[in-house]
């Protein structure tokens, strides 16, 4: 017994359309799956592109933060340097103020001596 498989047309002419519908439906499903895969692939490519952009932005931010850290370190060093120079300047100004006060006292003493000497000379000359 050998059976020959009959085509849909041989079984009934009305089945030819349904067989074509089944074949078309499977092709439509395959096409839909391919479109879905293509859309998902595009989404993955877009996500990959964004990840690379994000990585580049992160690298730039890290570089900028490194530069800003260096600038802040230099500013900190300058502030310490200025602080020590101000401390030295305060000491110099304090010594200058002491000298000024001593010079004033000396000047007042000399003036007092000259006034007394002048009065003494006048007294001696008038007597």
PDB file of C-alpha atoms in Angstrom:
ATOM      1  CA  UNK A   1       0.000   0.000   0.000  1.00  0.00           C
ATOM      2  CA  UNK A   2       1.547   3.167  -1.158  1.00  0.00           C
ATOM      3  CA  UNK A   3      -0.451   6.270  -0.557  1.00  0.00           C
ATOM      4  CA  UNK A   4       0.110   9.268  -2.615  1.00  0.00           C
ATOM      5  CA  UNK A   5      -0.414  12.472  -0.696  1.00  0.00           C
ATOM      6  CA  UNK A   6      -3.075  14.514  -2.387  1.00  0.00           C
ATOM      7  CA  UNK A   7      -2.873  18.247  -2.776  1.00  0.00           C
ATOM      8  CA  UNK A   8      -5.575  20.464  -1.374  1.00  0.00           C
ATOM      9  CA  UNK A   9      -6.882  21.062  -4.889  1.00  0.00           C
ATOM     10  CA  UNK A  10      -7.238  17.341  -5.458  1.00  0.00           C
ATOM     11  CA  UNK A  11      -9.180  16.947  -2.248  1.00  0.00           C
ATOM     12  CA  UNK A  12     -11.442  19.865  -2.914  1.00  0.00           C
ATOM     13  CA  UNK A  13     -11.166  22.997  -4.974  1.00  0.00           C
ATOM     14  CA  UNK A  14     -12.468  25.078  -2.067  1.00  0.00           C
ATOM     15  CA  UNK A  15      -9.442  24.115   0.102  1.00  0.00           C
ATOM     16  CA  UNK A  16      -6.973  25.740  -2.266  1.00  0.00           C
ATOM     17  CA  UNK A  17      -7.762  29.197  -0.879  1.00  0.00           C
ATOM     18  CA  UNK A  18      -7.535  28.049   2.746  1.00  0.00           C
ATOM     19  CA  UNK A  19      -4.173  26.398   2.109  1.00  0.00           C
ATOM     20  CA  UNK A  20      -2.960  29.630   0.614  1.00  0.00           C
ATOM     21  CA  UNK A  21      -4.342  31.500   3.638  1.00  0.00           C
ATOM     22  CA  UNK A  22      -2.441  29.177   5.990  1.00  0.00           C
ATOM     23  CA  UNK A  23       0.760  29.682   3.990  1.00  0.00           C
ATOM     24  CA  UNK A  24       0.174  33.447   3.829  1.00  0.00           C
ATOM     25  CA  UNK A  25      -0.596  33.548   7.560  1.00  0.00           C
ATOM     26  CA  UNK A  26       2.652  31.775   8.405  1.00  0.00           C
ATOM     27  CA  UNK A  27       4.521  34.145   6.086  1.00  0.00           C
ATOM     28  CA  UNK A  28       2.792  37.100   7.775  1.00  0.00           C
ATOM     29  CA  UNK A  29       3.756  35.741  11.186  1.00  0.00           C
ATOM     30  CA  UNK A  30       7.332  35.276  10.033  1.00  0.00           C
ATOM     31  CA  UNK A  31       7.362  38.798   8.586  1.00  0.00           C
ATOM     32  CA  UNK A  32       5.959  40.157  11.878  1.00  0.00           C
ATOM     33  CA  UNK A  33       8.627  38.299  13.847  1.00  0.00           C
ATOM     34  CA  UNK A  34      11.322  39.675  11.531  1.00  0.00           C
ATOM     35  CA  UNK A  35       9.965  43.203  11.961  1.00  0.00           C
ATOM     36  CA  UNK A  36       9.903  42.737  15.743  1.00  0.00           C
ATOM     37  CA  UNK A  37      13.476  41.443  15.706  1.00  0.00           C
ATOM     38  CA  UNK A  38      14.561  44.368  13.510  1.00  0.00           C
ATOM     39  CA  UNK A  39      12.829  46.864  15.823  1.00  0.00           C
ATOM     40  CA  UNK A  40      14.446  45.285  18.896  1.00  0.00           C
ATOM     41  CA  UNK A  41      17.814  45.282  17.118  1.00  0.00           C
ATOM     42  CA  UNK A  42      17.371  49.000  16.353  1.00  0.00           C
ATOM     43  CA  UNK A  43      16.516  49.640  20.002  1.00  0.00           C
ATOM     44  CA  UNK A  44      19.617  47.756  21.099  1.00  0.00           C
ATOM     45  CA  UNK A  45      21.767  49.748  18.674  1.00  0.00           C
ATOM     46  CA  UNK A  46      20.252  52.995  19.981  1.00  0.00           C
ATOM     47  CA  UNK A  47      20.893  51.886  23.577  1.00  0.00           C
ATOM     48  CA  UNK A  48      24.476  51.007  22.637  1.00  0.00           C
ATOM     49  CA  UNK A  49      24.961  54.423  20.998  1.00  0.00           C
ATOM     50  CA  UNK A  50      23.581  56.170  24.086  1.00  0.00           C
ATOM     51  CA  UNK A  51      25.826  54.080  26.338  1.00  0.00           C
ATOM     52  CA  UNK A  52      28.880  55.193  24.346  1.00  0.00           C
ATOM     53  CA  UNK A  53      27.718  58.825  24.517  1.00  0.00           C
ATOM     54  CA  UNK A  54      27.193  58.486  28.280  1.00  0.00           C
ATOM     55  CA  UNK A  55      30.656  56.963  28.627  1.00  0.00           C
ATOM     56  CA  UNK A  56      32.176  59.892  26.687  1.00  0.00           C
ATOM     57  CA  UNK A  57      30.314  62.388  28.875  1.00  0.00           C
ATOM     58  CA  UNK A  58      31.487  60.568  32.010  1.00  0.00           C
ATOM     59  CA  UNK A  59      35.105  60.633  30.783  1.00  0.00           C
ATOM     60  CA  UNK A  60      34.848  64.374  30.093  1.00  0.00           C
ATOM     61  CA  UNK A  61      33.335  64.985  33.522  1.00  0.00           C
ATOM     62  CA  UNK A  62      36.099  62.958  35.155  1.00  0.00           C
ATOM     63  CA  UNK A  63      38.747  64.923  33.239  1.00  0.00           C
ATOM     64  CA  UNK A  64      37.119  68.239  34.242  1.00  0.00           C
ATOM     65  CA  UNK A  65      36.920  67.153  37.878  1.00  0.00           C
ATOM     66  CA  UNK A  66      40.621  66.255  37.784  1.00  0.00           C
ATOM     67  CA  UNK A  67      41.480  69.683  36.394  1.00  0.00           C
ATOM     68  CA  UNK A  68      39.284  71.415  38.967  1.00  0.00           C
ATOM     69  CA  UNK A  69      40.907  69.382  41.741  1.00  0.00           C
ATOM     70  CA  UNK A  70      44.319  70.592  40.578  1.00  0.00           C
ATOM     71  CA  UNK A  71      43.097  74.195  40.486  1.00  0.00           C
ATOM     72  CA  UNK A  72      41.647  73.888  43.988  1.00  0.00           C
ATOM     73  CA  UNK A  73      44.915  72.403  45.269  1.00  0.00           C
ATOM     74  CA  UNK A  74      46.883  75.326  43.805  1.00  0.00           C
ATOM     75  CA  UNK A  75      44.414  77.804  45.351  1.00  0.00           C
ATOM     76  CA  UNK A  76      44.768  76.057  48.715  1.00  0.00           C
ATOM     77  CA  UNK A  77      48.570  76.264  48.484  1.00  0.00           C
ATOM     78  CA  UNK A  78      48.337  79.953  47.540  1.00  0.00           C
ATOM     79  CA  UNK A  79      46.052  80.641  50.490  1.00  0.00           C
ATOM     80  CA  UNK A  80      48.526  78.993  52.885  1.00  0.00           C
ATOM     81  CA  UNK A  81      51.341  81.013  51.340  1.00  0.00           C
ATOM     82  CA  UNK A  82      49.359  84.243  51.637  1.00  0.00           C
ATOM     83  CA  UNK A  83      48.468  83.376  55.240  1.00  0.00           C
ATOM     84  CA  UNK A  84      52.113  82.943  56.202  1.00  0.00           C
ATOM     85  CA  UNK A  85      53.042  86.177  54.391  1.00  0.00           C
ATOM     86  CA  UNK A  86      50.250  88.032  56.214  1.00  0.00           C
ATOM     87  CA  UNK A  87      51.501  86.684  59.506  1.00  0.00           C
ATOM     88  CA  UNK A  88      54.996  87.963  58.721  1.00  0.00           C
ATOM     89  CA  UNK A  89      53.519  91.317  57.590  1.00  0.00           C
ATOM     90  CA  UNK A  90      51.607  91.629  60.866  1.00  0.00           C
ATOM     91  CA  UNK A  91      54.821  91.098  62.814  1.00  0.00           C
ATOM     92  CA  UNK A  92      56.623  93.765  60.751  1.00  0.00           C
ATOM     93  CA  UNK A  93      53.768  96.246  61.211  1.00  0.00           C
ATOM     94  CA  UNK A  94      53.708  95.558  64.962  1.00  0.00           C
ATOM     95  CA  UNK A  95      57.461  96.250  65.196  1.00  0.00           C
ATOM     96  CA  UNK A  96      57.022  99.442  63.137  1.00  0.00           C
ATOM     97  CA  UNK A  97      54.270 100.647  65.493  1.00  0.00           C
ATOM     98  CA  UNK A  98      56.548 100.054  68.503  1.00  0.00           C
ATOM     99  CA  UNK A  99      59.345 102.029  66.802  1.00  0.00           C
ATOM    100  CA  UNK A 100      56.938 104.857  65.970  1.00  0.00           C
ATOM    101  CA  UNK A 101      55.798 105.006  69.604  1.00  0.00           C
ATOM    102  CA  UNK A 102      59.428 104.987  70.814  1.00  0.00           C
ATOM    103  CA  UNK A 103      60.383 107.673  68.262  1.00  0.00           C
ATOM    104  CA  UNK A 104      57.442 109.859  69.404  1.00  0.00           C
ATOM    105  CA  UNK A 105      58.524 109.529  73.034  1.00  0.00           C
ATOM    106  CA  UNK A 106      62.089 110.401  72.072  1.00  0.00           C
ATOM    107  CA  UNK A 107      60.875 113.402  70.038  1.00  0.00           C
ATOM    108  CA  UNK A 108      58.717 114.643  72.927  1.00  0.00           C
ATOM    109  CA  UNK A 109      61.695 114.243  75.244  1.00  0.00           C
ATOM    110  CA  UNK A 110      63.964 116.227  72.898  1.00  0.00           C
ATOM    111  CA  UNK A 111      61.319 118.950  72.523  1.00  0.00           C
ATOM    112  CA  UNK A 112      60.888 119.132  76.297  1.00  0.00           C
ATOM    113  CA  UNK A 113      64.667 119.332  76.737  1.00  0.00           C
ATOM    114  CA  UNK A 114      64.954 122.119  74.128  1.00  0.00           C
ATOM    115  CA  UNK A 115      62.085 124.061  75.704  1.00  0.00           C
ATOM    116  CA  UNK A 116      63.693 123.753  79.126  1.00  0.00           C
ATOM    117  CA  UNK A 117      67.075 124.716  77.672  1.00  0.00           C
ATOM    118  CA  UNK A 118      65.490 127.728  75.940  1.00  0.00           C
ATOM    119  CA  UNK A 119      63.773 128.806  79.150  1.00  0.00           C
ATOM    120  CA  UNK A 120      67.002 128.345  81.083  1.00  0.00           C
ATOM    121  CA  UNK A 121      68.945 130.393  78.529  1.00  0.00           C
ATOM    122  CA  UNK A 122      66.337 133.166  78.674  1.00  0.00           C
ATOM    123  CA  UNK A 123      66.397 133.108  82.467  1.00  0.00           C
ATOM    124  CA  UNK A 124      70.189 133.278  82.579  1.00  0.00           C
ATOM    125  CA  UNK A 125      70.311 136.073  79.980  1.00  0.00           C
ATOM    126  CA  UNK A 126      67.608 138.122  81.664  1.00  0.00           C
ATOM    127  CA  UNK A 127      69.103 137.939  85.066  1.00  0.00           C
TER     128      UNK A 127
END
